[in-house]
Short mmCIF file of C-alpha atoms (C1' of nucleotides) in Angstrom, two decimals:
data_model
loop_
_atom_site.label_atom_id
_atom_site.label_comp_id
_atom_site.label_asym_id
_atom_site.label_seq_id
_atom_site.Cartn_x
_atom_site.Cartn_y
_atom_site.Cartn_z
CA MET A 1 -17.44 -7.34 6.41
CA LYS A 2 -18.48 -4.22 4.61
CA LYS A 3 -19.37 -4.58 1.01
CA ASN A 4 -19.02 -0.89 0.49
CA ALA A 5 -15.56 -0.21 -0.86
CA GLN A 6 -15.61 3.21 0.72
CA LYS A 7 -16.09 1.85 4.15
CA ALA A 8 -14.17 -1.32 3.52
CA TYR A 9 -11.36 -0.10 5.74
CA SER A 10 -12.40 -1.12 9.19
CA PHE A 11 -10.65 -2.46 12.13
CA PHE A 12 -10.93 -6.03 11.03
CA ASP A 13 -9.20 -5.44 7.73
CA ASP A 14 -6.33 -3.70 9.42
CA VAL A 15 -6.13 -6.37 12.06
CA TYR A 16 -6.03 -9.10 9.45
CA GLU A 17 -3.29 -7.37 7.55
CA VAL A 18 -1.17 -6.83 10.61
CA VAL A 19 -1.65 -10.37 11.83
CA MET A 20 -0.73 -11.77 8.45
CA LEU A 21 2.42 -9.68 8.52
CA ILE A 22 3.60 -11.33 11.70
CA PRO A 23 6.85 -13.14 10.91
CA ILE A 24 7.24 -16.82 11.59
CA GLY A 25 8.39 -17.55 15.08
CA ARG A 26 7.07 -14.26 16.39
CA VAL A 27 4.03 -13.34 18.43
CA THR A 28 2.22 -10.14 19.22
CA SER A 29 -0.44 -8.96 21.59
CA TYR A 30 -3.91 -7.61 21.05
CA GLY A 31 -2.94 -4.38 22.70
CA ALA A 32 0.02 -3.95 20.36
CA ILE A 33 -2.19 -4.32 17.33
CA ALA A 34 -4.81 -2.05 18.80
CA SER A 35 -2.15 0.51 19.58
CA TYR A 36 -0.84 0.26 16.04
CA LEU A 37 -4.34 0.88 14.78
CA GLY A 38 -4.56 3.88 17.04
CA THR A 39 -7.05 2.55 19.54
CA LYS A 40 -5.23 0.91 22.38
CA MET A 41 -8.37 0.71 24.40
CA CYS A 42 -10.09 -1.37 21.78
CA ALA A 43 -7.95 -4.43 22.26
CA ARG A 44 -11.18 -6.35 22.80
CA MET A 45 -12.26 -5.96 19.26
CA VAL A 46 -8.91 -7.17 18.06
CA GLY A 47 -9.75 -10.45 19.69
CA TRP A 48 -13.21 -10.19 18.27
CA ALA A 49 -11.71 -9.67 14.86
CA MET A 50 -9.69 -12.82 15.40
CA ASN A 51 -12.88 -14.63 16.13
CA ALA A 52 -14.03 -13.82 12.64
CA ALA A 53 -10.51 -14.35 11.34
CA HIS A 54 -9.98 -17.79 12.79
CA THR A 55 -12.14 -19.09 9.98
CA ASN A 56 -9.55 -17.78 7.54
CA LYS A 57 -6.56 -20.06 7.38
CA LYS A 58 -4.45 -17.18 6.18
CA ILE A 59 -4.78 -15.47 9.51
CA PRO A 60 -2.27 -16.90 11.99
CA ALA A 61 -4.38 -16.19 15.00
CA HIS A 62 -2.19 -18.47 17.04
CA ARG A 63 0.56 -15.85 16.83
CA VAL A 64 -1.64 -13.40 18.67
CA VAL A 65 -1.73 -13.66 22.43
CA ASN A 66 -2.70 -11.39 25.26
CA ARG A 67 -0.36 -8.97 26.98
CA SER A 68 0.87 -11.59 29.37
CA GLY A 69 1.81 -13.92 26.54
CA LEU A 70 -0.99 -16.25 27.51
CA LEU A 71 -2.82 -18.17 24.82
CA THR A 72 -6.20 -16.92 25.87
CA GLY A 73 -7.84 -17.68 22.57
CA ARG A 74 -6.75 -21.29 22.36
CA HIS A 75 -10.26 -22.41 23.21
CA HIS A 76 -11.60 -20.78 20.07
CA PHE A 77 -9.44 -22.93 17.87
CA GLU A 78 -10.48 -26.23 16.44
CA THR A 79 -8.72 -27.87 19.32
CA PRO A 80 -7.43 -26.22 22.49
CA SER A 81 -3.97 -27.62 21.88
CA ALA A 82 -3.86 -26.64 18.21
CA MET A 83 -2.67 -23.16 19.03
CA GLN A 84 0.18 -24.33 21.22
CA LYS A 85 1.12 -27.02 18.76
CA ARG A 86 1.38 -24.55 15.91
CA LEU A 87 3.44 -22.15 17.96
CA GLU A 88 5.84 -24.90 18.95
CA LYS A 89 6.03 -25.94 15.35
CA GLU A 90 7.18 -22.45 14.49
CA GLY A 91 9.86 -22.54 17.12
CA ILE A 92 7.97 -20.79 19.87
CA LYS A 93 8.18 -22.52 23.21
CA VAL A 94 4.86 -22.68 25.00
CA LYS A 95 4.50 -23.89 28.54
CA ASN A 96 1.19 -24.15 30.30
CA HIS A 97 -0.49 -22.08 27.58
CA GLN A 98 2.06 -19.37 28.08
CA VAL A 99 4.65 -18.20 25.55
CA GLN A 100 8.17 -18.62 26.87
CA GLU A 101 10.55 -15.74 26.33
CA PHE A 102 7.56 -13.72 25.29
CA GLU A 103 9.52 -10.49 25.40
CA LYS A 104 12.01 -11.96 22.96
CA LYS A 105 9.41 -13.34 20.60
CA PHE A 106 7.26 -10.27 20.90
CA TRP A 107 6.71 -8.49 17.61
CA ASP A 108 5.43 -4.95 17.80
CA PRO A 109 3.80 -3.81 14.52
CA ALA A 110 4.06 -0.18 15.57
CA LYS A 111 7.84 -0.53 15.78
CA GLU A 112 8.48 -3.08 13.07
CA LEU A 113 6.13 -1.66 10.46
CA GLU A 114 6.12 1.90 11.67
"C1'" DG B 1 -34.00 -1.25 16.54
"C1'" DG B 2 -31.99 -1.39 21.34
"C1'" DT B 3 -29.08 -4.11 24.36
"C1'" DC B 4 -25.40 -7.29 25.61
"C1'" DT B 5 -21.38 -9.49 25.04
"C1'" DG B 6 -16.65 -10.48 23.38
"C1'" DA B 7 -9.80 -14.37 22.49
"C1'" DC B 8 -8.32 -7.30 26.18
"C1'" DC B 9 -5.87 -3.46 28.63
"C1'" DG B 10 -5.09 -0.01 31.94
"C1'" DG B 11 -6.37 2.49 35.92
"C1'" DC B 12 -8.21 2.77 40.48
"C1'" DG B 13 -9.85 0.92 45.21
"C1'" DA C 1 -0.83 -7.42 45.51
"C1'" DC C 2 -5.55 -8.68 44.09
"C1'" DG C 3 -10.08 -7.37 42.33
"C1'" DC C 4 -13.34 -4.52 40.02
"C1'" DC C 5 -14.73 -1.19 36.53
"C1'" DG C 6 -14.68 1.57 32.42
"C1'" DG C 7 -13.69 1.96 27.50
"C1'" DC C 8 -13.68 1.23 22.46
"C1'" DC C 9 -16.25 -1.33 17.80
"C1'" DA C 10 -18.85 -4.69 15.77
"C1'" DG C 11 -21.82 -8.65 15.57
"C1'" DA C 12 -25.69 -11.56 17.56
"C1'" DC C 13 -30.28 -12.00 19.94
#
DNA sequence: GGTCTGACCGGCG
DNA sequence: ACGCCGGCCAGAC
């Protein structure tokens, strides 16, 4: 977003990096990313960052869900079912737009990356 | 250039 | 237990 190299480090960049680091078959929440970035309250912008990120194929936005494990952002994808389909393809069971065994599949960057 | 909203989360009523 | 409100940053009108 920022052309200035000095200010290149913004939320979005960090968010992208973290999201890209999410292992296959794992999911994380906006709050977890926000917390890892240091601003747990700013989970909204994490989703906002995803909005800009969903254009980048490198960013697996489908691995990012809300705290309840619900695929809230599915509507922002090319197709509403694309998100669920991708998750299932990676071995994540999704039922009614909700990640099954979310606690098991949950991947916390703050703990994993630390 | 000010204002509102946005794929959320946590706290309070 | 359910519903509303406040909070943070960045982009769009």
